[in-house]
Amino acid sequence: MASTIDRLGTDELVNIFEYLPPEDIMRTRLNKKMRDAAKKTFVPMTDFVVDSVIKYDAMAAMTTALPHLQQIGISYLHEEGHKYSDGDDPYERLAANTADLTTHDTQLLSNFKWLRILDICYRPLNGRFPFLFNFTLLHKLNTSGCCYLNWDLESLAGLPQLKELFCTGNESLTGNINSLRVLKDTLAMVDISDCPHVAGNFMDLADFPHLKCVDLSCTAVTGDIRDIGKQSFQTLELLLLPSGVYGGTGYEFQRISDAPDVVMAVYSIHKQRPSLLKDWYGKLSKDSPDWYDGEDDFVGVDTAPLYIAFVEAGSRVGYRWESANDVPNPCEVNWLDPEPHRECIGYEEYTEELQEIEGQVDIYRGFHQPPTEEQYTRLWAA
């Protein structure tokens, strides 16, 4: 009598395989019918990370056995003496130092035409790999930490359905964020942080209809937050901007007196959309004539209050100058909102948080902006 499996048709096997991870499908290909079913299966979205020679060999087999693989990750090969093949224009010193290693063909990835998710993390690739940008069905690309992966944002034109882009720490990435406009109707998540050779104006993304999160911190991107209007970034939930943007995170003031105008520009956006410029801070430039060295040589920490951050007590928002330490040594708060009425809901919470904030002020009590260098020296000498 035929077994239950034998009585199943190819299409029925495909339906079963679509609930299994790729490794399990590979193990169940016991006969021609199962092998044919596997080739037709759109493998479900599950983590399959190539981080060893054994998994690389499995990937090589999957190129023909599971051509409809939809998700794959590429990471360092753990075994010593092995590496992925270099691409065009590799980082020469790294290529020379690894020339004697056993090489595994990176081009194999190009066989997976149905990929939806591609994760290439922690510097496994060296050089330029044009085929990585030919996956026309790709929804998510992650190249975080790939400092030797050589590519330009213009390459994203080959990924017309891309929704999520994560390439933080790609030191060899170049281009202008204006190149993302070819993905205007699909992009929802963009993280290009710590990519120093990426430039452009952040406002080029302002009319993207599906954007939820944008992180451009530590890039060469510029712009002015005062250009953000009511119709800008309508779906955005988080916006992290570099210091080169007027009002960006880590923006450097040339004078202490410049701070209130910048703070008010950030505050006006914060009041309308509180999450948009989350964790914002500014600081006095070391090139400023107002700057002075506040590092305590004895304890090795900076005690000068030359950084600005927002503070909140209940719904009331203000800002204060503080030092860049776990213990911030803050100045007094410059409140931007009026004090809530005693009968308002949440007033008790406000007073508790206000007392906590005021209790943090110590040596700079009475100062609403940084003391002069002479005042600073006198305060800490006392």
CSV table of N, CA and C in Angstrom, one decimal, residues 214-376:
chain,number,residue,atom,x,y,z
A,214,VAL,N,13.7,57.6,9.5
A,214,VAL,CA,14.9,58.1,8.7
A,214,VAL,C,16.0,58.4,9.6
A,215,ASP,N,17.1,57.7,9.5
A,215,ASP,CA,18.3,58.0,10.3
A,215,ASP,C,19.5,58.4,9.3
A,216,LEU,N,19.8,59.7,9.4
A,216,LEU,CA,20.9,60.2,8.5
A,216,LEU,C,22.1,60.7,9.4
A,217,SER,N,22.1,60.3,10.7
A,217,SER,CA,23.1,60.8,11.6
A,217,SER,C,24.5,60.4,11.1
A,218,CYS,N,25.5,61.3,11.4
A,218,CYS,CA,26.9,61.0,11.0
A,218,CYS,C,27.1,60.8,9.5
A,219,THR,N,26.4,61.6,8.7
A,219,THR,CA,26.6,61.6,7.3
A,219,THR,C,27.0,63.0,6.9
A,220,ALA,N,27.2,63.3,5.6
A,220,ALA,CA,27.5,64.6,5.1
A,220,ALA,C,26.3,65.3,4.6
A,221,VAL,N,25.1,64.8,5.0
A,221,VAL,CA,23.9,65.4,4.5
A,221,VAL,C,23.7,66.8,5.2
A,222,THR,N,23.1,67.7,4.5
A,222,THR,CA,22.9,69.1,5.0
A,222,THR,C,21.4,69.4,4.9
A,223,GLY,N,21.1,70.7,5.2
A,223,GLY,CA,19.7,71.2,5.1
A,223,GLY,C,19.4,72.1,6.3
A,224,ASP,N,18.1,72.4,6.5
A,224,ASP,CA,17.7,73.3,7.5
A,224,ASP,C,16.3,72.8,8.0
A,225,ILE,N,16.2,72.6,9.3
A,225,ILE,CA,15.0,72.0,9.8
A,225,ILE,C,13.8,73.1,9.7
A,226,ARG,N,14.2,74.3,9.5
A,226,ARG,CA,13.2,75.3,9.4
A,226,ARG,C,12.4,75.2,8.1
A,227,ASP,N,12.9,74.3,7.2
A,227,ASP,CA,12.3,74.1,5.9
A,227,ASP,C,11.2,73.0,6.0
A,228,ILE,N,11.1,72.4,7.2
A,228,ILE,CA,10.1,71.4,7.4
A,228,ILE,C,8.7,72.0,7.6
A,229,GLY,N,7.8,71.8,6.7
A,229,GLY,CA,6.5,72.4,6.7
A,229,GLY,C,5.4,71.4,7.1
A,230,LYS,N,4.2,71.8,7.2
A,230,LYS,CA,3.1,70.9,7.6
A,230,LYS,C,2.9,69.7,6.6
A,231,GLN,N,3.3,69.9,5.4
A,231,GLN,CA,3.1,68.8,4.4
A,231,GLN,C,4.4,67.9,4.3
A,232,SER,N,5.4,68.2,5.1
A,232,SER,CA,6.6,67.5,5.0
A,232,SER,C,6.6,66.3,5.9
A,233,PHE,N,7.2,65.2,5.4
A,233,PHE,CA,7.3,64.0,6.2
A,233,PHE,C,6.0,63.6,7.0
A,234,GLN,N,4.9,63.5,6.3
A,234,GLN,CA,3.6,63.4,6.9
A,234,GLN,C,3.5,62.0,7.6
A,235,THR,N,4.1,61.0,7.2
A,235,THR,CA,4.0,59.7,7.8
A,235,THR,C,5.2,59.4,8.7
A,236,LEU,N,6.1,60.3,8.8
A,236,LEU,CA,7.3,60.0,9.6
A,236,LEU,C,7.1,59.9,11.1
A,237,GLU,N,7.8,58.9,11.7
A,237,GLU,CA,7.7,58.8,13.2
A,237,GLU,C,9.0,59.1,13.9
A,238,LEU,N,10.1,59.0,13.1
A,238,LEU,CA,11.4,59.3,13.7
A,238,LEU,C,12.3,59.9,12.6
A,239,LEU,N,13.0,61.0,13.0
A,239,LEU,CA,13.9,61.6,12.0
A,239,LEU,C,15.2,62.0,12.8
A,240,LEU,N,16.3,61.4,12.4
A,240,LEU,CA,17.6,61.7,13.0
A,240,LEU,C,18.5,62.3,12.0
A,241,LEU,N,18.9,63.5,12.3
A,241,LEU,CA,19.6,64.3,11.3
A,241,LEU,C,21.1,64.6,11.8
A,242,PRO,N,22.0,64.7,10.8
A,242,PRO,CA,23.4,64.9,11.2
A,242,PRO,C,23.6,66.4,11.7
A,243,SER,N,24.8,66.6,12.2
A,243,SER,CA,25.1,67.9,12.8
A,243,SER,C,25.3,69.0,11.6
A,244,GLY,N,25.5,68.5,10.4
A,244,GLY,CA,25.6,69.4,9.3
A,244,GLY,C,24.3,70.1,8.9
A,245,VAL,N,23.2,69.6,9.4
A,245,VAL,CA,21.9,70.2,9.2
A,245,VAL,C,21.7,71.3,10.2
A,246,TYR,N,21.2,72.4,9.8
A,246,TYR,CA,20.8,73.4,10.8
A,246,TYR,C,19.7,72.9,11.7
A,247,GLY,N,20.0,72.7,13.0
A,247,GLY,CA,19.1,72.1,13.9
A,247,GLY,C,19.2,70.6,14.0
A,248,GLY,N,20.1,70.0,13.3
A,248,GLY,CA,20.3,68.6,13.4
A,248,GLY,C,20.8,68.1,14.7
A,249,THR,N,20.8,66.8,14.9
A,249,THR,CA,21.3,66.2,16.2
A,249,THR,C,22.8,66.5,16.3
A,250,GLY,N,23.2,67.1,17.4
A,250,GLY,CA,24.6,67.4,17.6
A,250,GLY,C,25.1,68.7,16.9
A,251,TYR,N,24.1,69.5,16.5
A,251,TYR,CA,24.4,70.8,15.8
A,251,TYR,C,25.3,71.6,16.7
A,252,GLU,N,26.3,72.2,16.1
A,252,GLU,CA,27.3,72.9,16.8
A,252,GLU,C,27.1,74.4,16.7
A,253,PHE,N,26.9,75.1,17.8
A,253,PHE,CA,26.7,76.5,17.9
A,253,PHE,C,28.1,77.2,17.8
A,254,GLN,N,28.1,78.3,17.0
A,254,GLN,CA,29.3,79.1,17.0
A,254,GLN,C,29.5,80.1,18.2
A,255,ARG,N,28.3,80.5,18.7
A,255,ARG,CA,28.3,81.3,19.9
A,255,ARG,C,27.2,80.8,20.8
A,256,ILE,N,27.4,81.0,22.1
A,256,ILE,CA,26.3,80.6,23.1
A,256,ILE,C,25.0,81.4,22.8
A,257,SER,N,25.2,82.6,22.3
A,257,SER,CA,24.0,83.4,22.0
A,257,SER,C,23.2,82.9,20.8
A,258,ASP,N,23.8,82.0,20.0
A,258,ASP,CA,23.1,81.4,18.8
A,258,ASP,C,22.1,80.3,19.2
A,259,ALA,N,22.3,79.8,20.4
A,259,ALA,CA,21.5,78.6,20.8
A,259,ALA,C,20.0,78.8,20.9
A,260,PRO,N,19.5,79.9,21.4
A,260,PRO,CA,18.1,80.1,21.6
A,260,PRO,C,17.3,80.0,20.2
A,261,ASP,N,17.9,80.6,19.2
A,261,ASP,CA,17.2,80.5,17.9
A,261,ASP,C,17.1,79.1,17.3
A,262,VAL,N,18.2,78.4,17.5
A,262,VAL,CA,18.2,77.0,17.0
A,262,VAL,C,17.3,76.1,17.8
A,263,VAL,N,17.3,76.3,19.1
A,263,VAL,CA,16.4,75.6,20.0
A,263,VAL,C,15.0,75.8,19.7
A,264,MET,N,14.6,77.1,19.4
A,264,MET,CA,13.2,77.4,19.1
A,264,MET,C,12.8,76.7,17.8
A,265,ALA,N,13.7,76.6,16.8
A,265,ALA,CA,13.4,76.0,15.6
A,265,ALA,C,13.1,74.5,15.8
A,266,VAL,N,13.9,73.8,16.7
A,266,VAL,CA,13.7,72.4,17.0
A,266,VAL,C,12.4,72.3,17.8
A,267,TYR,N,12.2,73.2,18.7
A,267,TYR,CA,11.1,73.1,19.6
A,267,TYR,C,9.7,73.2,18.9
A,268,SER,N,9.7,74.1,17.9
A,268,SER,CA,8.5,74.3,17.1
A,268,SER,C,8.1,73.0,16.4
A,269,ILE,N,9.0,72.2,15.9
A,269,ILE,CA,8.8,70.9,15.3
A,269,ILE,C,8.4,69.9,16.4
A,270,HIS,N,9.1,70.0,17.5
A,270,HIS,CA,8.9,69.0,18.6
A,270,HIS,C,7.4,69.2,19.1
A,271,LYS,N,6.9,70.4,19.2
A,271,LYS,CA,5.6,70.6,19.7
A,271,LYS,C,4.5,70.0,18.8
A,272,GLN,N,4.7,70.1,17.5
A,272,GLN,CA,3.8,69.6,16.5
A,272,GLN,C,3.9,68.1,16.4
A,273,ARG,N,5.1,67.5,16.5
A,273,ARG,CA,5.3,66.1,16.3
A,273,ARG,C,6.4,65.7,17.2
A,274,PRO,N,6.1,65.3,18.5
A,274,PRO,CA,7.1,65.1,19.5
A,274,PRO,C,8.2,64.0,19.2
A,275,SER,N,7.8,63.0,18.4
A,275,SER,CA,8.7,61.9,18.2
A,275,SER,C,9.7,62.2,17.0
A,276,LEU,N,9.4,63.3,16.3
A,276,LEU,CA,10.2,63.4,15.0
A,276,LEU,C,11.6,63.7,15.2
A,277,LEU,N,12.0,64.5,16.2
A,277,LEU,CA,13.4,64.8,16.5
A,277,LEU,C,13.8,64.3,17.8
A,278,LYS,N,13.6,63.0,18.0
A,278,LYS,CA,13.8,62.4,19.4
A,278,LYS,C,15.3,62.4,19.7
A,279,ASP,N,15.6,62.6,21.0
A,279,ASP,CA,16.9,62.6,21.6
A,279,ASP,C,17.8,63.6,20.9
A,280,TRP,N,17.2,64.8,20.6
A,280,TRP,CA,18.0,65.9,20.0
A,280,TRP,C,18.9,66.5,21.1
A,281,TYR,N,20.1,66.9,20.6
A,281,TYR,CA,21.0,67.7,21.5
A,281,TYR,C,21.8,68.6,20.6
A,282,GLY,N,22.4,69.6,21.1
A,282,GLY,CA,23.3,70.5,20.5
A,282,GLY,C,24.5,70.8,21.3
A,283,LYS,N,25.5,71.4,20.8
A,283,LYS,CA,26.7,71.6,21.6
A,283,LYS,C,27.5,72.8,21.0
A,284,LEU,N,28.2,73.4,21.9
A,284,LEU,CA,29.1,74.6,21.5
A,284,LEU,C,30.3,74.1,20.7
A,285,SER,N,30.5,74.7,19.6
A,285,SER,CA,31.7,74.3,18.8
A,285,SER,C,33.0,74.6,19.5
A,286,LYS,N,34.0,73.7,19.3
A,286,LYS,CA,35.3,74.0,19.8
A,286,LYS,C,36.0,75.1,19.1
A,287,ASP,N,35.4,75.5,18.0
A,287,ASP,CA,36.0,76.7,17.3
A,287,ASP,C,35.3,78.0,17.8
A,288,SER,N,34.4,77.9,18.7
A,288,SER,CA,33.7,79.1,19.2
A,288,SER,C,34.6,79.9,20.1
A,289,PRO,N,34.6,81.2,20.0
A,289,PRO,CA,35.3,82.0,21.0
A,289,PRO,C,34.8,81.8,22.4
A,290,ASP,N,33.6,81.3,22.6
A,290,ASP,CA,33.0,81.1,23.9
A,290,ASP,C,33.5,79.7,24.5
A,291,TRP,N,34.1,78.9,23.7
A,291,TRP,CA,34.4,77.5,24.2
A,291,TRP,C,35.6,77.6,25.1
A,292,TYR,N,35.6,76.7,26.1
A,292,TYR,CA,36.8,76.5,26.9
A,292,TYR,C,36.9,75.0,27.3
A,293,ASP,N,38.1,74.6,27.7
A,293,ASP,CA,38.3,73.2,28.1
A,293,ASP,C,37.8,73.0,29.5
A,294,GLY,N,36.8,72.1,29.7
A,294,GLY,CA,36.3,71.9,31.0
A,294,GLY,C,36.6,70.5,31.6
A,295,GLU,N,37.6,69.9,31.0
A,295,GLU,CA,37.9,68.5,31.5
A,295,GLU,C,38.7,68.6,32.8
A,296,ASP,N,38.2,67.8,33.7
A,296,ASP,CA,38.9,67.7,35.0
A,296,ASP,C,40.0,66.7,34.9
A,297,ASP,N,41.2,67.1,35.0
A,297,ASP,CA,42.4,66.2,34.8
A,297,ASP,C,42.4,65.1,35.9
A,298,PHE,N,41.8,65.4,37.1
A,298,PHE,CA,41.9,64.4,38.2
A,298,PHE,C,41.0,63.3,37.9
A,299,VAL,N,39.7,63.5,37.5
A,299,VAL,CA,38.8,62.5,37.3
A,299,VAL,C,38.6,62.1,35.9
A,300,GLY,N,39.1,62.9,35.0
A,300,GLY,CA,39.1,62.6,33.5
A,300,GLY,C,37.7,62.8,32.9
A,301,VAL,N,36.9,63.7,33.4
A,301,VAL,CA,35.6,63.9,32.8
A,301,VAL,C,35.4,65.4,32.5
A,302,ASP,N,34.5,65.7,31.6
A,302,ASP,CA,34.3,67.1,31.2
A,302,ASP,C,33.2,67.6,32.0
A,303,THR,N,33.4,68.7,32.8
A,303,THR,CA,32.4,69.3,33.7
A,303,THR,C,31.8,70.6,33.2
A,304,ALA,N,32.3,71.1,32.0
A,304,ALA,CA,31.8,72.3,31.5
A,304,ALA,C,30.4,72.1,30.8
A,305,PRO,N,29.4,72.9,31.1
A,305,PRO,CA,28.1,72.7,30.6
A,305,PRO,C,27.9,73.3,29.2
A,306,LEU,N,28.5,72.7,28.2
A,306,LEU,CA,28.6,73.2,26.8
A,306,LEU,C,27.7,72.4,25.9
A,307,TYR,N,26.8,71.6,26.4
A,307,TYR,CA,25.9,70.9,25.6
A,307,TYR,C,24.4,71.3,25.9
A,308,ILE,N,23.5,71.2,25.0
A,308,ILE,CA,22.1,71.6,25.2
A,308,ILE,C,21.3,70.3,25.0
A,309,ALA,N,20.3,70.1,25.9
A,309,ALA,CA,19.3,69.0,25.7
A,309,ALA,C,18.0,69.5,26.2
A,310,PHE,N,16.9,68.9,25.6
A,310,PHE,CA,15.6,69.2,26.1
A,310,PHE,C,15.3,68.5,27.4
A,311,VAL,N,14.4,69.0,28.2
A,311,VAL,CA,13.9,68.4,29.4
A,311,VAL,C,12.4,68.5,29.5
A,312,GLU,N,11.8,67.6,30.1
A,312,GLU,CA,10.3,67.6,30.2
A,312,GLU,C,9.9,67.3,31.6
A,313,ALA,N,8.9,68.1,32.1
A,313,ALA,CA,8.2,67.9,33.3
A,313,ALA,C,6.8,67.8,33.0
A,314,GLY,N,6.2,66.6,33.0
A,314,GLY,CA,4.8,66.5,32.5
A,314,GLY,C,4.8,66.8,31.1
A,315,SER,N,3.9,67.7,30.7
A,315,SER,CA,3.9,68.1,29.3
A,315,SER,C,4.7,69.4,29.0
A,316,ARG,N,5.3,69.9,30.1
A,316,ARG,CA,6.0,71.2,29.9
A,316,ARG,C,7.4,70.9,29.4
A,317,VAL,N,7.9,71.6,28.4
A,317,VAL,CA,9.2,71.4,27.7
A,317,VAL,C,10.1,72.6,28.0
A,318,GLY,N,11.3,72.3,28.2
A,318,GLY,CA,12.3,73.4,28.3
A,318,GLY,C,13.7,72.8,27.8
A,319,TYR,N,14.7,73.6,28.0
A,319,TYR,CA,16.0,73.1,27.6
A,319,TYR,C,17.0,73.6,28.6
A,320,ARG,N,18.2,73.0,28.7
A,320,ARG,CA,19.2,73.4,29.6
A,320,ARG,C,20.6,73.0,29.1
A,321,TRP,N,21.5,73.8,29.5
A,321,TRP,CA,22.9,73.5,29.2
A,321,TRP,C,23.4,72.5,30.3
A,322,GLU,N,24.2,71.5,29.8
A,322,GLU,CA,24.8,70.5,30.7
A,322,GLU,C,26.1,70.0,30.1
A,323,SER,N,26.8,69.2,30.9
A,323,SER,CA,28.0,68.6,30.4
A,323,SER,C,27.8,67.2,29.8
A,324,ALA,N,28.7,66.7,29.1
A,324,ALA,CA,28.6,65.5,28.4
A,324,ALA,C,29.0,64.3,29.3
A,325,ASN,N,28.3,64.1,30.4
A,325,ASN,CA,28.7,63.0,31.3
A,325,ASN,C,27.4,62.3,31.7
A,326,ASP,N,27.6,61.1,32.4
A,326,ASP,CA,26.5,60.4,33.0
A,326,ASP,C,25.9,61.3,34.1
A,327,VAL,N,26.7,62.1,34.8
A,327,VAL,CA,26.3,63.1,35.7
A,327,VAL,C,26.4,64.4,35.0
A,328,PRO,N,25.2,65.0,34.5
A,328,PRO,CA,25.3,66.1,33.5
A,328,PRO,C,25.7,67.4,34.1
A,329,ASN,N,25.8,67.6,35.4
A,329,ASN,CA,26.1,69.0,35.9
A,329,ASN,C,25.4,70.1,35.2
A,330,PRO,N,24.0,70.0,35.3
A,330,PRO,CA,23.2,71.0,34.5
A,330,PRO,C,23.2,72.4,35.0
A,331,CYS,N,22.9,73.3,34.1
A,331,CYS,CA,22.5,74.7,34.5
A,331,CYS,C,21.0,74.6,34.7
A,332,GLU,N,20.4,75.8,35.1
A,332,GLU,CA,19.0,75.9,35.3
A,332,GLU,C,18.2,75.7,34.0
A,333,VAL,N,17.0,75.3,34.1
A,333,VAL,CA,16.2,75.1,32.9
A,333,VAL,C,15.6,76.4,32.3
A,334,ASN,N,15.7,76.5,31.0
A,334,ASN,CA,15.0,77.6,30.3
A,334,ASN,C,13.7,77.0,29.8
A,335,TRP,N,12.6,77.3,30.5
A,335,TRP,CA,11.3,76.8,30.1
A,335,TRP,C,10.8,77.5,28.9
A,336,LEU,N,10.2,76.6,28.0
A,336,LEU,CA,9.6,77.1,26.8
A,336,LEU,C,8.1,77.1,26.8
A,337,ASP,N,7.6,76.3,27.7
A,337,ASP,CA,6.1,76.3,27.9
A,337,ASP,C,5.8,76.9,29.3
A,338,PRO,N,4.6,77.5,29.4
A,338,PRO,CA,4.2,78.0,30.7
A,338,PRO,C,3.9,76.9,31.7
A,339,GLU,N,3.9,77.3,32.9
A,339,GLU,CA,3.7,76.3,34.0
A,339,GLU,C,2.2,75.9,33.9
A,340,PRO,N,1.9,74.6,34.0
A,340,PRO,CA,0.4,74.2,33.9
A,340,PRO,C,-0.3,74.7,35.1
A,341,HIS,N,-1.6,74.8,34.9
A,341,HIS,CA,-2.5,75.3,36.0
A,341,HIS,C,-2.6,74.2,37.0
A,342,ARG,N,-2.8,74.5,38.3
A,342,ARG,CA,-2.9,73.6,39.4
A,342,ARG,C,-4.0,72.6,39.2
A,343,GLU,N,-5.1,73.0,38.5
A,343,GLU,CA,-6.2,72.1,38.4
A,343,GLU,C,-6.1,71.3,37.1
A,344,CYS,N,-5.1,71.4,36.4
A,344,CYS,CA,-4.9,70.6,35.1
A,344,CYS,C,-4.6,69.1,35.5
A,345,ILE,N,-5.1,68.2,34.7
A,345,ILE,CA,-4.8,66.8,34.8
A,345,ILE,C,-3.3,66.6,34.6
A,346,GLY,N,-2.7,65.9,35.5
A,346,GLY,CA,-1.3,65.6,35.5
A,346,GLY,C,-0.4,66.6,36.2
A,347,TYR,N,-1.1,67.6,36.9
A,347,TYR,CA,-0.3,68.6,37.6
A,347,TYR,C,0.6,68.0,38.7
A,348,GLU,N,0.1,67.0,39.4
A,348,GLU,CA,0.9,66.3,40.4
A,348,GLU,C,2.1,65.6,39.8
A,349,GLU,N,1.9,65.0,38.7
A,349,GLU,CA,3.1,64.3,38.0
A,349,GLU,C,4.1,65.4,37.6
A,350,TYR,N,3.6,66.5,37.1
A,350,TYR,CA,4.5,67.6,36.7
A,350,TYR,C,5.3,68.1,37.9
A,351,THR,N,4.7,68.3,39.0
A,351,THR,CA,5.4,68.8,40.2
A,351,THR,C,6.5,67.9,40.6
A,352,GLU,N,6.2,66.6,40.6
A,352,GLU,CA,7.2,65.6,41.0
A,352,GLU,C,8.4,65.6,40.1
A,353,GLU,N,8.1,65.6,38.8
A,353,GLU,CA,9.2,65.6,37.8
A,353,GLU,C,10.0,66.9,37.8
A,354,LEU,N,9.3,68.0,38.1
A,354,LEU,CA,10.0,69.3,38.2
A,354,LEU,C,10.9,69.3,39.4
A,355,GLN,N,10.5,68.8,40.5
A,355,GLN,CA,11.4,68.7,41.7
A,355,GLN,C,12.6,67.9,41.4
A,356,GLU,N,12.4,66.8,40.7
A,356,GLU,CA,13.6,65.9,40.3
A,356,GLU,C,14.6,66.7,39.4
A,357,ILE,N,14.0,67.4,38.4
A,357,ILE,CA,14.9,68.2,37.5
A,357,ILE,C,15.6,69.3,38.3
A,358,GLU,N,14.9,70.0,39.2
A,358,GLU,CA,15.5,71.1,39.9
A,358,GLU,C,16.6,70.6,40.9
A,359,GLY,N,16.3,69.3,41.4
A,359,GLY,CA,17.3,68.7,42.3
A,359,GLY,C,18.6,68.3,41.7
A,360,GLN,N,18.6,68.3,40.4
A,360,GLN,CA,19.9,67.9,39.7
A,360,GLN,C,20.8,69.1,39.5
A,361,VAL,N,20.3,70.3,39.7
A,361,VAL,CA,21.1,71.5,39.6
A,361,VAL,C,21.9,71.7,40.9
A,362,ASP,N,23.2,71.8,40.7
A,362,ASP,CA,24.1,71.9,41.9
A,362,ASP,C,25.1,73.1,41.7
A,363,ILE,N,26.2,72.9,41.1
A,363,ILE,CA,27.2,73.9,41.0
A,363,ILE,C,26.9,75.1,40.1
A,364,TYR,N,26.0,74.8,39.1
A,364,TYR,CA,25.6,75.9,38.2
A,364,TYR,C,24.2,76.5,38.6
A,365,ARG,N,23.9,76.4,39.8
A,365,ARG,CA,22.6,77.0,40.3
A,365,ARG,C,22.6,78.5,40.1
A,366,GLY,N,21.6,79.0,39.4
A,366,GLY,CA,21.5,80.4,39.1
A,366,GLY,C,22.0,80.7,37.7
A,367,PHE,N,22.6,79.8,37.0
A,367,PHE,CA,23.1,80.0,35.6
A,367,PHE,C,22.1,79.3,34.7
A,368,HIS,N,21.5,80.1,33.7
A,368,HIS,CA,20.7,79.6,32.7
A,368,HIS,C,21.4,79.4,31.4
A,369,GLN,N,22.6,79.8,31.3
A,369,GLN,CA,23.5,79.5,30.2
A,369,GLN,C,24.9,79.2,30.8
A,370,PRO,N,25.8,78.7,30.0
A,370,PRO,CA,27.2,78.3,30.6
A,370,PRO,C,27.8,79.5,31.2
A,371,PRO,N,28.5,79.3,32.3
A,371,PRO,CA,29.3,80.4,32.8
A,371,PRO,C,30.5,80.8,31.9
A,372,THR,N,31.0,81.9,32.0
A,372,THR,CA,32.3,82.2,31.3
A,372,THR,C,33.4,81.4,31.8
A,373,GLU,N,34.5,81.3,31.1
A,373,GLU,CA,35.6,80.5,31.6
A,373,GLU,C,36.1,81.0,32.9
A,374,GLU,N,36.1,82.3,33.1
A,374,GLU,CA,36.5,82.8,34.4
A,374,GLU,C,35.6,82.4,35.5
A,375,GLN,N,34.3,82.5,35.3
A,375,GLN,CA,33.3,82.0,36.3
A,375,GLN,C,33.4,80.5,36.6
A,376,TYR,N,33.6,79.8,35.5
A,376,TYR,CA,33.7,78.3,35.6
A,376,TYR,C,34.9,78.0,36.5
